[in-house]
Structures are given as structure tokens and as C-alpha cells.
PDB file of C-alpha atoms in Angstrom:
ATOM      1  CA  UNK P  51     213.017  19.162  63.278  1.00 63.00           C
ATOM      2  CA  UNK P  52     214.631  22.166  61.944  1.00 70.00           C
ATOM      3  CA  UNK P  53     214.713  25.134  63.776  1.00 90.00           C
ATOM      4  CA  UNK P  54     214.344  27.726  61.503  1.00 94.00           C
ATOM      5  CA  UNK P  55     213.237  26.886  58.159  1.00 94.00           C
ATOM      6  CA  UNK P  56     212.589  28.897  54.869  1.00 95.00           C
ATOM      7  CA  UNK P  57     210.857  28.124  51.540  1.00 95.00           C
ATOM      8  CA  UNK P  58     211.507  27.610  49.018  1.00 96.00           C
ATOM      9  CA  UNK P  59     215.186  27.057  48.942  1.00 93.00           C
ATOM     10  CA  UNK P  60     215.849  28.030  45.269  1.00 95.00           C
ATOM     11  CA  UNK P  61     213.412  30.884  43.411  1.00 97.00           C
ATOM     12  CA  UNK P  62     213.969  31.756  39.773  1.00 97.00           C
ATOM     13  CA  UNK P  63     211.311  34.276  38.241  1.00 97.00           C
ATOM     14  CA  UNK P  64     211.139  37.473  35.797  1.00 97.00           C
ATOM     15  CA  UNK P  65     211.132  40.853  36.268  1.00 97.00           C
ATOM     16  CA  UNK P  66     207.962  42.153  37.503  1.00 97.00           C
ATOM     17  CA  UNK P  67     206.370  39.482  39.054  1.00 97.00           C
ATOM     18  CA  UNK P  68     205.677  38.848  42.746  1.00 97.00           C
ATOM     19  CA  UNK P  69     206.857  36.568  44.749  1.00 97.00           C
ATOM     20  CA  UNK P  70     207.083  35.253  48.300  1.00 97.00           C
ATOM     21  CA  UNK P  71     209.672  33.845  50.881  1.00 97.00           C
ATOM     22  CA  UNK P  72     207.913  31.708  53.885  1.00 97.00           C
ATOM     23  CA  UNK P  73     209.728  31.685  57.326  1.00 97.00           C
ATOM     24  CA  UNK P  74     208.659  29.459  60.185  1.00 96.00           C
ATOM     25  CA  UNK P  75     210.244  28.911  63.828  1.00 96.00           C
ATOM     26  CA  UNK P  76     209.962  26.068  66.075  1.00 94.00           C
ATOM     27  CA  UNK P  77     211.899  27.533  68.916  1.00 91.00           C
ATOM     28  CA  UNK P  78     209.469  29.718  70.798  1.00 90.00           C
ATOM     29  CA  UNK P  79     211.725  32.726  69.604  1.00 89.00           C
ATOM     30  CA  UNK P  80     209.430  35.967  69.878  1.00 86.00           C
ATOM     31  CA  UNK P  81     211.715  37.627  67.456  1.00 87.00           C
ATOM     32  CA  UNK P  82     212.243  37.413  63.996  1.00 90.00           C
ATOM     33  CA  UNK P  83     214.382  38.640  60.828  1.00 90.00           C
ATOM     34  CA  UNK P  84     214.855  38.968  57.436  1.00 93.00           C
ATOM     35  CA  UNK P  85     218.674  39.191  56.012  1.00 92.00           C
ATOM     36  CA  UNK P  86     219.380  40.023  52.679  1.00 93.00           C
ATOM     37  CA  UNK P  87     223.356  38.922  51.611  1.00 91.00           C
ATOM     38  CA  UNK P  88     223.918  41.071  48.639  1.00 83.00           C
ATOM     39  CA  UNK P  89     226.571  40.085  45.624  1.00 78.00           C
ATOM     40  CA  UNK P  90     229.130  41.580  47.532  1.00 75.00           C
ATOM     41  CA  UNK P  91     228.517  38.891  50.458  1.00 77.00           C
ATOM     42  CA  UNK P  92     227.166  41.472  52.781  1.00 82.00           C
ATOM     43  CA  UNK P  93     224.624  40.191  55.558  1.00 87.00           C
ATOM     44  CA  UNK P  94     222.275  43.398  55.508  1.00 88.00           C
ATOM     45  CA  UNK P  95     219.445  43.302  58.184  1.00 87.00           C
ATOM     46  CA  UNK P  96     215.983  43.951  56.474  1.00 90.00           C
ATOM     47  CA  UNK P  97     212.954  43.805  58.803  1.00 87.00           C
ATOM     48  CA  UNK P  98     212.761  42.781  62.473  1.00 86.00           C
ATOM     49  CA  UNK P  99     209.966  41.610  64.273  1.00 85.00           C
ATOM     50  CA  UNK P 100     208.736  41.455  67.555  1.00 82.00           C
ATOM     51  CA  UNK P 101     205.946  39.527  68.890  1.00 78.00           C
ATOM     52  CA  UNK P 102     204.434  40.144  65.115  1.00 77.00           C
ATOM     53  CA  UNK P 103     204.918  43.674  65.759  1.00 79.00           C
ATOM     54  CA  UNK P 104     207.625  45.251  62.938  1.00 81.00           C
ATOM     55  CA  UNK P 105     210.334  46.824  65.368  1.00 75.00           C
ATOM     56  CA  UNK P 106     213.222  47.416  62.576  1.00 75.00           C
ATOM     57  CA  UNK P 107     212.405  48.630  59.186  1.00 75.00           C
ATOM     58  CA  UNK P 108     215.738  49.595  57.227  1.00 77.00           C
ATOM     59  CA  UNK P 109     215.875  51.096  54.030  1.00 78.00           C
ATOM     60  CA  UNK P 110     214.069  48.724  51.694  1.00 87.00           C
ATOM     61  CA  UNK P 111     211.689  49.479  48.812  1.00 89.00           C
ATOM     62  CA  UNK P 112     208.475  49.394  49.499  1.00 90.00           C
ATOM     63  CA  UNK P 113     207.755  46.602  47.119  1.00 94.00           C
ATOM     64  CA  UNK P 114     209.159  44.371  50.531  1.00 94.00           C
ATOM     65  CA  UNK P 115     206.992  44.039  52.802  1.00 92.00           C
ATOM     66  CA  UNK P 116     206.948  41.292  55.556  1.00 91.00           C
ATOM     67  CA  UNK P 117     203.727  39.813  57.176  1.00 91.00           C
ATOM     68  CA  UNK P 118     203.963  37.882  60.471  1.00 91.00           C
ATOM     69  CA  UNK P 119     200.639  35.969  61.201  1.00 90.00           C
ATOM     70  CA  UNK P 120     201.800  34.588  64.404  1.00 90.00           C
ATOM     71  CA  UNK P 121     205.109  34.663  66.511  1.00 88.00           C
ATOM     72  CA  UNK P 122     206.184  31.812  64.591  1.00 93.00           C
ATOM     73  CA  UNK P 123     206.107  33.075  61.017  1.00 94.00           C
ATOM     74  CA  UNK P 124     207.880  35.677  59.164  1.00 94.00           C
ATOM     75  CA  UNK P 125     206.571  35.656  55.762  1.00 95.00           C
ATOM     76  CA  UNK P 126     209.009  38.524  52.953  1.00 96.00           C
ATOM     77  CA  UNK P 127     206.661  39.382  49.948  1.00 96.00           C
ATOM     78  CA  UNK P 128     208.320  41.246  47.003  1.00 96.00           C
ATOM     79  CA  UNK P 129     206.595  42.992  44.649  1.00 96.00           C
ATOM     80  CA  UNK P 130     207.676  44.364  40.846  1.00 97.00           C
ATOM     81  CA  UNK P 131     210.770  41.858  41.471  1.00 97.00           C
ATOM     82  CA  UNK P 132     213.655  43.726  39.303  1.00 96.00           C
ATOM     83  CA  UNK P 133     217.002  42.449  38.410  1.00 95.00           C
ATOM     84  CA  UNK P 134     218.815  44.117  41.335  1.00 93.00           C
ATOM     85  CA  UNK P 135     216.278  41.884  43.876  1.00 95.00           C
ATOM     86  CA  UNK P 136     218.716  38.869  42.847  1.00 95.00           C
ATOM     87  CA  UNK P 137     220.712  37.919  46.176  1.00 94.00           C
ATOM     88  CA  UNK P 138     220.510  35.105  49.210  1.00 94.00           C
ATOM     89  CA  UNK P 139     217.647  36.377  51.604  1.00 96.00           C
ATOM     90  CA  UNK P 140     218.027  34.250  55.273  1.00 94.00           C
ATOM     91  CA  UNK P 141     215.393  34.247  57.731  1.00 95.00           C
ATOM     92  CA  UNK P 142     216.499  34.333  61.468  1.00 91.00           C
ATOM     93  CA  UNK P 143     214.652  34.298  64.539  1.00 90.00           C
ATOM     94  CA  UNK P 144     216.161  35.006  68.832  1.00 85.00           C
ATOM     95  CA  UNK P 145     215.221  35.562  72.235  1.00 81.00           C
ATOM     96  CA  UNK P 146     214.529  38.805  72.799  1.00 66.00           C
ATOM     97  CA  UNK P 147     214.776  39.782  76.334  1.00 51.00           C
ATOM     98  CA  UNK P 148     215.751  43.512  75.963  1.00 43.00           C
ATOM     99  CA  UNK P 149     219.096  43.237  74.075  1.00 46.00           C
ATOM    100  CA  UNK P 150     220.576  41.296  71.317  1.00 47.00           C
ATOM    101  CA  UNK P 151     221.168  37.652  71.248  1.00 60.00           C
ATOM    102  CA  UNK P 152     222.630  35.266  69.241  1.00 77.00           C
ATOM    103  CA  UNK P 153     220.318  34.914  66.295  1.00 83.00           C
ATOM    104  CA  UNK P 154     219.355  31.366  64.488  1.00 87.00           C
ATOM    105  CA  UNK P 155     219.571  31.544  61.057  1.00 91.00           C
ATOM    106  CA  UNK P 156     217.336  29.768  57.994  1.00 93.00           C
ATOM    107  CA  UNK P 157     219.332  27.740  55.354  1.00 91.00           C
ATOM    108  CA  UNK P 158     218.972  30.768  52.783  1.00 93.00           C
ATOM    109  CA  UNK P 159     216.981  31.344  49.679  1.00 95.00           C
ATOM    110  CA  UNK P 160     218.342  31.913  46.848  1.00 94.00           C
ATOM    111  CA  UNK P 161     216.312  34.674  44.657  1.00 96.00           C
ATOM    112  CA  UNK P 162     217.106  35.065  40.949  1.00 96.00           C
ATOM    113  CA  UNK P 163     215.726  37.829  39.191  1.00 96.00           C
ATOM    114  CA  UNK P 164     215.873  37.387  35.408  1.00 96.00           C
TER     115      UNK P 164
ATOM    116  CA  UNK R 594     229.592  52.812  55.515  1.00 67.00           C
ATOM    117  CA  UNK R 595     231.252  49.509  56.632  1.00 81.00           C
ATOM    118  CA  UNK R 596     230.667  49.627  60.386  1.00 91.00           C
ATOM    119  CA  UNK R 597     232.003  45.946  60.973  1.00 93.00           C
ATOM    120  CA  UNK R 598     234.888  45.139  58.391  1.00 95.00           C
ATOM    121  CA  UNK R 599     236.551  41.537  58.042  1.00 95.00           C
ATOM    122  CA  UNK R 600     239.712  42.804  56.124  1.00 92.00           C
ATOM    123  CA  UNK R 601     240.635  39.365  55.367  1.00 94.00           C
ATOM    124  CA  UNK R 602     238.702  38.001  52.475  1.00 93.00           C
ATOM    125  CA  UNK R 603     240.475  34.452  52.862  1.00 96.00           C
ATOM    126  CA  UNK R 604     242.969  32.694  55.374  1.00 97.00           C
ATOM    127  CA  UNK R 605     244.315  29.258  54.994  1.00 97.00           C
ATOM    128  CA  UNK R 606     246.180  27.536  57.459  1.00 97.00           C
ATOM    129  CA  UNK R 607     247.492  24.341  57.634  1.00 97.00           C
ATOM    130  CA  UNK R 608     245.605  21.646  60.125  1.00 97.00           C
ATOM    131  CA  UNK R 609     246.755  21.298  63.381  1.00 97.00           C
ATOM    132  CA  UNK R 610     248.157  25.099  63.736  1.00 97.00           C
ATOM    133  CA  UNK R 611     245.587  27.792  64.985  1.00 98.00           C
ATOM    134  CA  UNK R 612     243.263  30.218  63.005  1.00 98.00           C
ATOM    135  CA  UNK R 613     243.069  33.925  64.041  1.00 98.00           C
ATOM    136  CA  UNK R 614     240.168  35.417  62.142  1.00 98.00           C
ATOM    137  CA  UNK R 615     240.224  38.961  62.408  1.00 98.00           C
ATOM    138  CA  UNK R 616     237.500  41.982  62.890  1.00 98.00           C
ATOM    139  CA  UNK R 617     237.571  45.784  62.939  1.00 97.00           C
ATOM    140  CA  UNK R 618     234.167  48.133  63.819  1.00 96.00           C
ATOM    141  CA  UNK R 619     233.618  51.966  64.115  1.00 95.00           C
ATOM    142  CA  UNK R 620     230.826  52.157  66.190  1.00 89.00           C
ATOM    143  CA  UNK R 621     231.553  52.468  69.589  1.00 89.00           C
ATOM    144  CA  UNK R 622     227.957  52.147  70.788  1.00 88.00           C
ATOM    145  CA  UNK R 623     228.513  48.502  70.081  1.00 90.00           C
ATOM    146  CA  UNK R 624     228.342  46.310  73.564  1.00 88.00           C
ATOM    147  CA  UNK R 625     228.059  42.502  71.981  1.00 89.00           C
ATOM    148  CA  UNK R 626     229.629  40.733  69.144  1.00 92.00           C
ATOM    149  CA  UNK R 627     229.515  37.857  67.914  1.00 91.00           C
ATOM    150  CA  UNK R 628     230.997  35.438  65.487  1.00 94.00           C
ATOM    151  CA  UNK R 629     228.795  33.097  62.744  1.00 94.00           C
ATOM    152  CA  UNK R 630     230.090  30.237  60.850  1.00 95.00           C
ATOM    153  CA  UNK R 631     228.632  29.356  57.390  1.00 92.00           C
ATOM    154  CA  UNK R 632     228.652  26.836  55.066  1.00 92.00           C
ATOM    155  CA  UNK R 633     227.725  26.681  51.913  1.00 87.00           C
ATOM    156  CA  UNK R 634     224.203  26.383  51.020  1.00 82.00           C
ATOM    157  CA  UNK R 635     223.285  26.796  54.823  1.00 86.00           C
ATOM    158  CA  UNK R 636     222.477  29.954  57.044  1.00 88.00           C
ATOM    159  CA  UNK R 637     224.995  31.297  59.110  1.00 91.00           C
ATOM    160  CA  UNK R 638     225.400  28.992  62.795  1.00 89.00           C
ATOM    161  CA  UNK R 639     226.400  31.073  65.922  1.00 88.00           C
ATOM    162  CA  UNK R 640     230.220  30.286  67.139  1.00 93.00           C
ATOM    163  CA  UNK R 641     230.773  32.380  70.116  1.00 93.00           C
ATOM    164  CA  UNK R 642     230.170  35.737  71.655  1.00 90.00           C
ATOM    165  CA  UNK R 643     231.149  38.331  73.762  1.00 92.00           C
ATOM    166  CA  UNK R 644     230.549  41.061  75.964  1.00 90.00           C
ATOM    167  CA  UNK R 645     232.184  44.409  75.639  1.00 91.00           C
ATOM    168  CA  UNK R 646     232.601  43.833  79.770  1.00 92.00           C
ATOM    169  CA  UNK R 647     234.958  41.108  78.862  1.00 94.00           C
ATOM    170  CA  UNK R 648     237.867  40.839  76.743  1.00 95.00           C
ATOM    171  CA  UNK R 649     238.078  37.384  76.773  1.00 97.00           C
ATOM    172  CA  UNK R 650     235.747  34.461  75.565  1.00 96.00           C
ATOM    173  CA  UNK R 651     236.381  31.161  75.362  1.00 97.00           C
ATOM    174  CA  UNK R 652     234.659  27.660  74.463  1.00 95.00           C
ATOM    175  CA  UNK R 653     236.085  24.677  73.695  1.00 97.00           C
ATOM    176  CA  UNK R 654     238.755  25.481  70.765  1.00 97.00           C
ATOM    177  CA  UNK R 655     237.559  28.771  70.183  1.00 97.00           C
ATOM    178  CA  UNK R 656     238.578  31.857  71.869  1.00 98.00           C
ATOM    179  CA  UNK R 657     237.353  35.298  70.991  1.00 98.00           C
ATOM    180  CA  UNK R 658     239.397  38.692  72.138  1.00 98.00           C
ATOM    181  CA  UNK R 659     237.947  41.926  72.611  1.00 97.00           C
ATOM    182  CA  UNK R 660     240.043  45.172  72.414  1.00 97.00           C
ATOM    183  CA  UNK R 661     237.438  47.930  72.442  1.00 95.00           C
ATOM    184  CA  UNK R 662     240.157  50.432  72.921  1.00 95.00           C
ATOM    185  CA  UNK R 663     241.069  49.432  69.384  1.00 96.00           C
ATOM    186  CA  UNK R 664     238.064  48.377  68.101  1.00 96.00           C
ATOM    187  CA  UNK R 665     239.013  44.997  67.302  1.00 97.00           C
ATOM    188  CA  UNK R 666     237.709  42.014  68.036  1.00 97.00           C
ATOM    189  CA  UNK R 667     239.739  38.246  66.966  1.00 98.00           C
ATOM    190  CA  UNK R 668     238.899  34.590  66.760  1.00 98.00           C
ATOM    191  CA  UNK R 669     241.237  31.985  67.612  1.00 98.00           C
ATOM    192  CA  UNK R 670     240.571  28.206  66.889  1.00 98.00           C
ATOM    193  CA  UNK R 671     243.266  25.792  67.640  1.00 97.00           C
ATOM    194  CA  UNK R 672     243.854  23.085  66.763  1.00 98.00           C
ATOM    195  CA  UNK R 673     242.302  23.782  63.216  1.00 98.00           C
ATOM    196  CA  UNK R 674     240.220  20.629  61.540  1.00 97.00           C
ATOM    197  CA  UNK R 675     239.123  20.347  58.422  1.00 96.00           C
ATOM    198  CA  UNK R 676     235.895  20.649  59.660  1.00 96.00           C
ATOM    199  CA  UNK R 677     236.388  24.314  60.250  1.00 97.00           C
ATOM    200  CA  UNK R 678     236.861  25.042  56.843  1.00 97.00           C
ATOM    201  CA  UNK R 679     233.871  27.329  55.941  1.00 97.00           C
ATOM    202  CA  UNK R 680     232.913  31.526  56.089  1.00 95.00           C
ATOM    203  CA  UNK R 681     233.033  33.092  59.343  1.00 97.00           C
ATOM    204  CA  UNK R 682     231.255  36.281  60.099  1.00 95.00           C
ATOM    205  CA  UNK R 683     232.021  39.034  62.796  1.00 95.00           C
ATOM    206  CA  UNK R 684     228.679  40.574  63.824  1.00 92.00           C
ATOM    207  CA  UNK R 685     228.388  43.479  66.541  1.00 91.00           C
ATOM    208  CA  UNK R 686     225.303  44.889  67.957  1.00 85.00           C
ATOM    209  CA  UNK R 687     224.461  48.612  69.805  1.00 80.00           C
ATOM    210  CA  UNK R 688     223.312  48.462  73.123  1.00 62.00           C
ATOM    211  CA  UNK R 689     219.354  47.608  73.529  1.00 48.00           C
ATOM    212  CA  UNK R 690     218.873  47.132  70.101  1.00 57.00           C
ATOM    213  CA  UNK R 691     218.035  44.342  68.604  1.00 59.00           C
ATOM    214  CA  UNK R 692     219.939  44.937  64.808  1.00 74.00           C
ATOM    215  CA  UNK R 693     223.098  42.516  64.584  1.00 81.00           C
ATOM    216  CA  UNK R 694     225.121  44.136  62.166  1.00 86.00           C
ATOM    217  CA  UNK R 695     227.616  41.562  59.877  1.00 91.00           C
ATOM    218  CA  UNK R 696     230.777  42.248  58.109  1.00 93.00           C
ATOM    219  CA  UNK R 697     231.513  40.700  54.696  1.00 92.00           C
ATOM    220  CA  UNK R 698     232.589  37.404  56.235  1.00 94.00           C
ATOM    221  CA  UNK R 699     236.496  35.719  56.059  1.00 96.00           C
ATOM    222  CA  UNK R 700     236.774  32.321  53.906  1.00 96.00           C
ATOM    223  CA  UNK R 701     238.891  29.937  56.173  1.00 97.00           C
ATOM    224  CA  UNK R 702     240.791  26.799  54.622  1.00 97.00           C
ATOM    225  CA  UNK R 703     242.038  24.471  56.461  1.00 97.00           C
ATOM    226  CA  UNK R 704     245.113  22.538  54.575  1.00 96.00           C
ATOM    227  CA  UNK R 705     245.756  18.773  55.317  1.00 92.00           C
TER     228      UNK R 705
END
């Protein structure tokens, strides 16, 4: 019964091909997030969404692009994967009731790029 | 641009004694922070938050201080188990925005 769960855990693949990270949520969070944790261990917010509606879009290549067919899911598809796409991407999901809160977090996925 | 900064890379204190974890940010349109707790080959697990109408947080064996005039946040744990060995992560977020913004996280060991 995991609340936030990502797949797969481990993803090893070569440059140029695409690729994709599932995210689901069983906690009736209307909110959910993609982290990326670089090589330098920062925890770098990617894409938030809102009732499947994309409400934070940082600076990410456009090979990223997230797809949420329901509340529940938060899907990350990369494109063109390059070397530099290597890192720990974490899925996260919260109640959203006009502010921040505290965010649950996936168990990680760990992308090589090779 | 480092807007939430964990100075500390690691901290290791013996069991028994407490923990003070440490956090610095630069953007004062930050009103909530919060404080993660990860272990390895897991996601980061909430800890404890806080207000910026408080300066004081506390649950169970872990307290959280807030000194906006210095921009600096700290988490206490005492007593420290070994259980509490693991990364901890400051986060902050702005008001009415829903980005939570992490520093580079503080390894803590906890010595028998």
C-alpha cells in the first residue's frame, strides 16, 4: 500500500533513446511533482501539477515532458536521453489547498544515461 | 543561486547527545520550511515544519527553530538513535506557491 510509488526503480539506457518514468498516488493528493537530484545531491523541482493541469514548469529541456492522465498519475517522458540526463528523478505528490504542504515523496529512480 | 544552503555536508554525533542540523536561505519571501529525512535508496520522508509566524516547532524529539531575522532555520533531535542516522534536507517555500525549494541535504551519523 505505498503511497507514492514510481517505476521502474533502476533505468539504464543509451544516448538517444526515449524513455519513461511512471508515477502513481494513492492518497487523493490533487498535486503532483517531479524532482530531479542532480550529481551534486541537489533536489531541483521539475514540473508541478495540479488537478492534471501543469502549474510549475522550470527550466527543463523540452525533451521532458510530463503527462498526467488523471489526478493520480504523473507520468516524466524524456526524449534524445543524453549523458547529462543521468541523476535520481523522485516523484512527489501534496494537498494543495492554496499554499505549500508537506510533500510525499516516491522511492526514487535511478536514470543512467550511457 | 543556492537559495536554501545546508553548509554542513556531514555531522556525527555520538548517541544519546543531541543533533543540531543547520540551514541558511536568502529569500525572504519564504513563509514555510520544512525538514525531509532520507535514506538511502528511498525518497525523502517529511520530519517537521514550520511557520515563519512561529519560531518554534516541536514534535516528539525533534525541535525546529526559526530565526527569520537571520535567515536561519535549525533542527534539534535529542536524544540521537541510531535510527536517525540518514540525509536530512532543509526545504523552504514562498508564500502561495506551491515550489518547495531543497538545499543539498546534511549526512547525519549517529556513533554508538
Amino acid at each position: 500500500d505505498t503511497a507514492v510509488s514510481q517505476t521502474p526503480k533502476y533505468l539504464v539506457t543509451q544516448m538517444g533513446n526515449d524513455k519513461s518514468i511512471k508515477c502513481e498516488q494513492n492518497l487523493g493528493h490533487d498535486t503532483m511533482y517531479w524532482y530531479k537530484q542532480d550529481s551534486k545531491k541537489f533536489l531541483k523541482i521539475m514540473f508541478s501539477y495540479n488537478n492534471k493541469e501543469l502549474i510549475i514548469n522550470e527550466t527543463v529541456p523540452n525533451r521532458f515532458s510530463p503527462k498526467s492522465p488523471d489526478k493520480a498519475h504523473l507520468n516524466l517522458h524524456i526524449n534524445s536521453l543524453e549523458l547529462g540526463d543521468s541523476a535520481v528523478y523522485f516523484c512527489a505528490s501534496s494537498r494543495s489547498e492554496g499554499r505549500s504542504t508537506e510533500a510525499f515523496f516516491g522511492q526514487g529512480t535511478r536514470l543512467t544515461v550511457v | 543561486d543556492q537559495q536554501v544552503k545546508q553548509n554542513s555536508p556531514s555531522l556525527s554525533v555520538q548517541e544519546g547527545r543531541i543533533s543540531i542540523l543547520n540551514c541558511d536561505y536568502t529569500n525572504s519571501m519564504f513563509d514555510y520550511f520544512l525538514w525531509y529525512k532520507k535514506y538511502p535508496a528511498e525518497g525523502p520522508t517529511f520530519l517537521i515544519s514550520i511557520s515563519s509566524i512561529k519560531d518554534k516547532n516541536e514534535d516528539g524529539r525533534f525541535t525546529v527553530f526559526l530565526n527569520k531575522s537571520a535567515k536561519h532555520l535549525s533542527l534539534h533531535i535529542v536524544p540521537s538513535q541510531p535510527g536517525d542516522s540518514a540525509v536530512y534536507f532543509c526545504a523552504a517555500s514562498p508564500n502561495r506557491d506551491d515550489k518547495i525549494i531543497f538545499g543539498k541535504g546534511t549526512r547525519l551519523h549517529i556513533l554508538p
